[in-house]
Every structure is written in structure tokens, then in C-alpha cells.
C-alpha positions as YAML, in Angstrom:
chain: A
units: angstrom
residues:
- id: 1
  name: MET
  ca: [0.00, 0.09, -0.14]
- id: 2
  name: SER
  ca: [1.18, 2.98, -0.93]
- id: 3
  name: HIS
  ca: [2.23, 5.92, 1.81]
- id: 4
  name: GLU
  ca: [-0.62, 8.91, 0.48]
- id: 5
  name: LEU
  ca: [-3.29, 5.87, 0.62]
- id: 6
  name: GLN
  ca: [-2.13, 5.27, 4.45]
- id: 7
  name: SER
  ca: [-2.37, 8.90, 5.06]
- id: 8
  name: GLU
  ca: [-5.59, 9.04, 3.40]
- id: 9
  name: GLN
  ca: [-7.22, 6.44, 5.31]
- id: 10
  name: ARG
  ca: [-5.83, 7.86, 8.74]
- id: 11
  name: THR
  ca: [-8.29, 10.91, 8.22]
- id: 12
  name: ILE
  ca: [-10.47, 11.53, 10.38]
- id: 13
  name: ASP
  ca: [-13.87, 13.63, 9.26]
- id: 14
  name: TRP
  ca: [-14.12, 15.62, 13.09]
- id: 15
  name: GLY
  ca: [-17.49, 16.64, 11.71]
- id: 16
  name: LYS
  ca: [-19.33, 13.40, 11.63]
- id: 17
  name: VAL
  ca: [-17.28, 12.84, 15.03]
- id: 18
  name: ILE
  ca: [-18.58, 15.72, 17.16]
- id: 19
  name: GLU
  ca: [-22.07, 14.74, 15.72]
- id: 20
  name: GLU
  ca: [-22.50, 11.66, 17.26]
- id: 21
  name: ALA
  ca: [-20.85, 12.68, 20.17]
- id: 22
  name: LEU
  ca: [-23.45, 15.89, 20.21]
- id: 23
  name: THR
  ca: [-26.46, 13.01, 18.96]
- id: 24
  name: ALA
  ca: [-24.98, 9.43, 21.80]
- id: 25
  name: PRO
  ca: [-27.84, 8.34, 23.56]
- id: 26
  name: GLY
  ca: [-27.04, 9.42, 27.00]
- id: 27
  name: ASN
  ca: [-25.84, 12.87, 28.81]
- id: 28
  name: LEU
  ca: [-21.83, 13.53, 29.12]
- id: 29
  name: GLY
  ca: [-22.66, 16.93, 30.60]
- id: 30
  name: ASP
  ca: [-24.80, 14.81, 33.62]
- id: 31
  name: THR
  ca: [-21.61, 12.40, 33.77]
- id: 32
  name: TYR
  ca: [-18.75, 14.91, 33.22]
- id: 33
  name: ASN
  ca: [-21.06, 17.26, 36.30]
- id: 34
  name: ARG
  ca: [-20.37, 14.33, 39.28]
- id: 35
  name: PHE
  ca: [-16.76, 15.21, 39.42]
- id: 36
  name: TYR
  ca: [-14.76, 18.16, 40.45]
- id: 37
  name: GLN
  ca: [-14.60, 21.72, 39.38]
- id: 38
  name: TYR
  ca: [-10.91, 22.83, 38.41]
- id: 39
  name: SER
  ca: [-9.32, 26.19, 38.41]
- id: 40
  name: PHE
  ca: [-8.81, 26.48, 34.83]
- id: 41
  name: PHE
  ca: [-4.26, 26.73, 36.09]
- id: 42
  name: ASN
  ca: [-5.92, 22.56, 36.95]
- id: 43
  name: GLN
  ca: [-7.08, 22.07, 34.20]
- id: 44
  name: MET
  ca: [-4.20, 23.37, 31.99]
- id: 45
  name: LEU
  ca: [-1.77, 21.54, 34.38]
- id: 46
  name: LEU
  ca: [-3.41, 17.90, 33.90]
- id: 47
  name: ARG
  ca: [-3.35, 18.38, 30.65]
- id: 48
  name: LEU
  ca: [-0.41, 18.90, 30.17]
- id: 49
  name: GLN
  ca: [0.22, 15.68, 32.36]
- id: 50
  name: GLY
  ca: [-1.66, 14.32, 29.06]
- id: 51
  name: VAL
  ca: [-4.89, 13.51, 30.98]
- id: 52
  name: ASN
  ca: [-8.55, 13.43, 29.37]
- id: 53
  name: GLU
  ca: [-10.46, 11.78, 30.78]
- id: 54
  name: PRO
  ca: [-12.80, 13.04, 34.38]
- id: 55
  name: VAL
  ca: [-10.22, 13.06, 37.49]
- id: 56
  name: ALA
  ca: [-11.20, 11.89, 41.34]
- id: 57
  name: THR
  ca: [-9.66, 11.41, 44.34]
- id: 58
  name: TYR
  ca: [-9.34, 7.01, 45.02]
- id: 59
  name: LYS
  ca: [-12.03, 7.63, 47.45]
- id: 60
  name: LYS
  ca: [-14.53, 9.88, 45.31]
- id: 61
  name: TRP
  ca: [-14.24, 6.70, 42.71]
- id: 62
  name: GLN
  ca: [-14.68, 4.14, 45.48]
- id: 63
  name: GLU
  ca: [-17.97, 6.74, 45.78]
- id: 64
  name: LEU
  ca: [-18.97, 6.54, 42.29]
- id: 65
  name: GLY
  ca: [-18.81, 2.17, 42.75]
- id: 66
  name: ARG
  ca: [-15.86, 2.14, 40.58]
- id: 67
  name: GLN
  ca: [-12.54, 0.89, 41.28]
- id: 68
  name: VAL
  ca: [-8.60, 2.98, 40.39]
- id: 69
  name: LEU
  ca: [-6.35, -0.12, 37.90]
- id: 70
  name: LYS
  ca: [-3.97, -1.01, 39.42]
- id: 71
  name: GLY
  ca: [-0.42, 1.28, 38.52]
- id: 72
  name: SER
  ca: [-2.36, 3.57, 38.79]
- id: 73
  name: ARG
  ca: [-0.20, 7.17, 39.23]
- id: 74
  name: ALA
  ca: [-1.42, 10.58, 41.19]
- id: 75
  name: LYS
  ca: [-1.41, 13.35, 38.50]
- id: 76
  name: GLU
  ca: [-0.25, 17.33, 40.36]
- id: 77
  name: ILE
  ca: [-2.25, 20.32, 41.07]
- id: 78
  name: VAL
  ca: [-1.80, 23.28, 42.70]
- id: 79
  name: ARG
  ca: [-3.94, 22.86, 45.73]
- id: 80
  name: PRO
  ca: [-4.74, 25.86, 48.39]
- id: 81
  name: ILE
  ca: [-3.58, 25.92, 51.85]
- id: 82
  name: PHE
  ca: [-5.62, 27.54, 54.63]
- id: 83
  name: ALA
  ca: [-4.43, 28.45, 57.75]
- id: 84
  name: LYS
  ca: [-6.13, 30.78, 60.98]
- id: 85
  name: ARG
  ca: [-3.88, 33.90, 61.12]
- id: 86
  name: VAL
  ca: [-3.40, 34.36, 65.17]
- id: 87
  name: ALA
  ca: [-3.44, 38.02, 66.28]
- id: 88
  name: ALA
  ca: [0.19, 39.42, 67.05]
- id: 89
  name: ASN
  ca: [-1.17, 40.67, 70.20]
- id: 90
  name: GLY
  ca: [-2.41, 37.29, 71.02]
...
């Protein structure tokens, strides 16, 4: 098979893919809404780590009745740290 023919066979019809995703039975929005909404910065950090699927803690996956795959690695995000301020005069 020629290289040109192989390239043509790998072409993806993105219009068709999007149409199928939007008209598929079920509601993808409901699925994604079950997960924590990360800040824009954390979403970018996750994308840079190659994440394209929903992200949750181990405990959250258990609550959803799912099991984390053996050997899965944690992803890094930036998390705020809250501390109580102590007044200077005590």
C-alpha cells in the first residue's frame, strides 16, 4: 500500500465525530458534573500531564462504585492551603 493511500485512510472526519458525540444517547454533561470542577490553571496542569478523562480522588472513585486501575499514578495539581491567622497581640 502506498504511503499516500495510508495517509488518506488515517484521516478523521471531525465533523462526523462531533455530530455523533452530540447526538449519542445519554448525557455526557451529567457524567462530567459528578466530578470536581478544577480551576483553569489546574485543568491546564492536568492536560500537560496527558489527562483527557475525568479526574477524582481514590475515595471519590470508590463512592461512584469504581475501582482505580492497579499501577495508576497520581496527577499533580495546585491546592490552596488554609491556615488560621493568630493575632499579633495574642
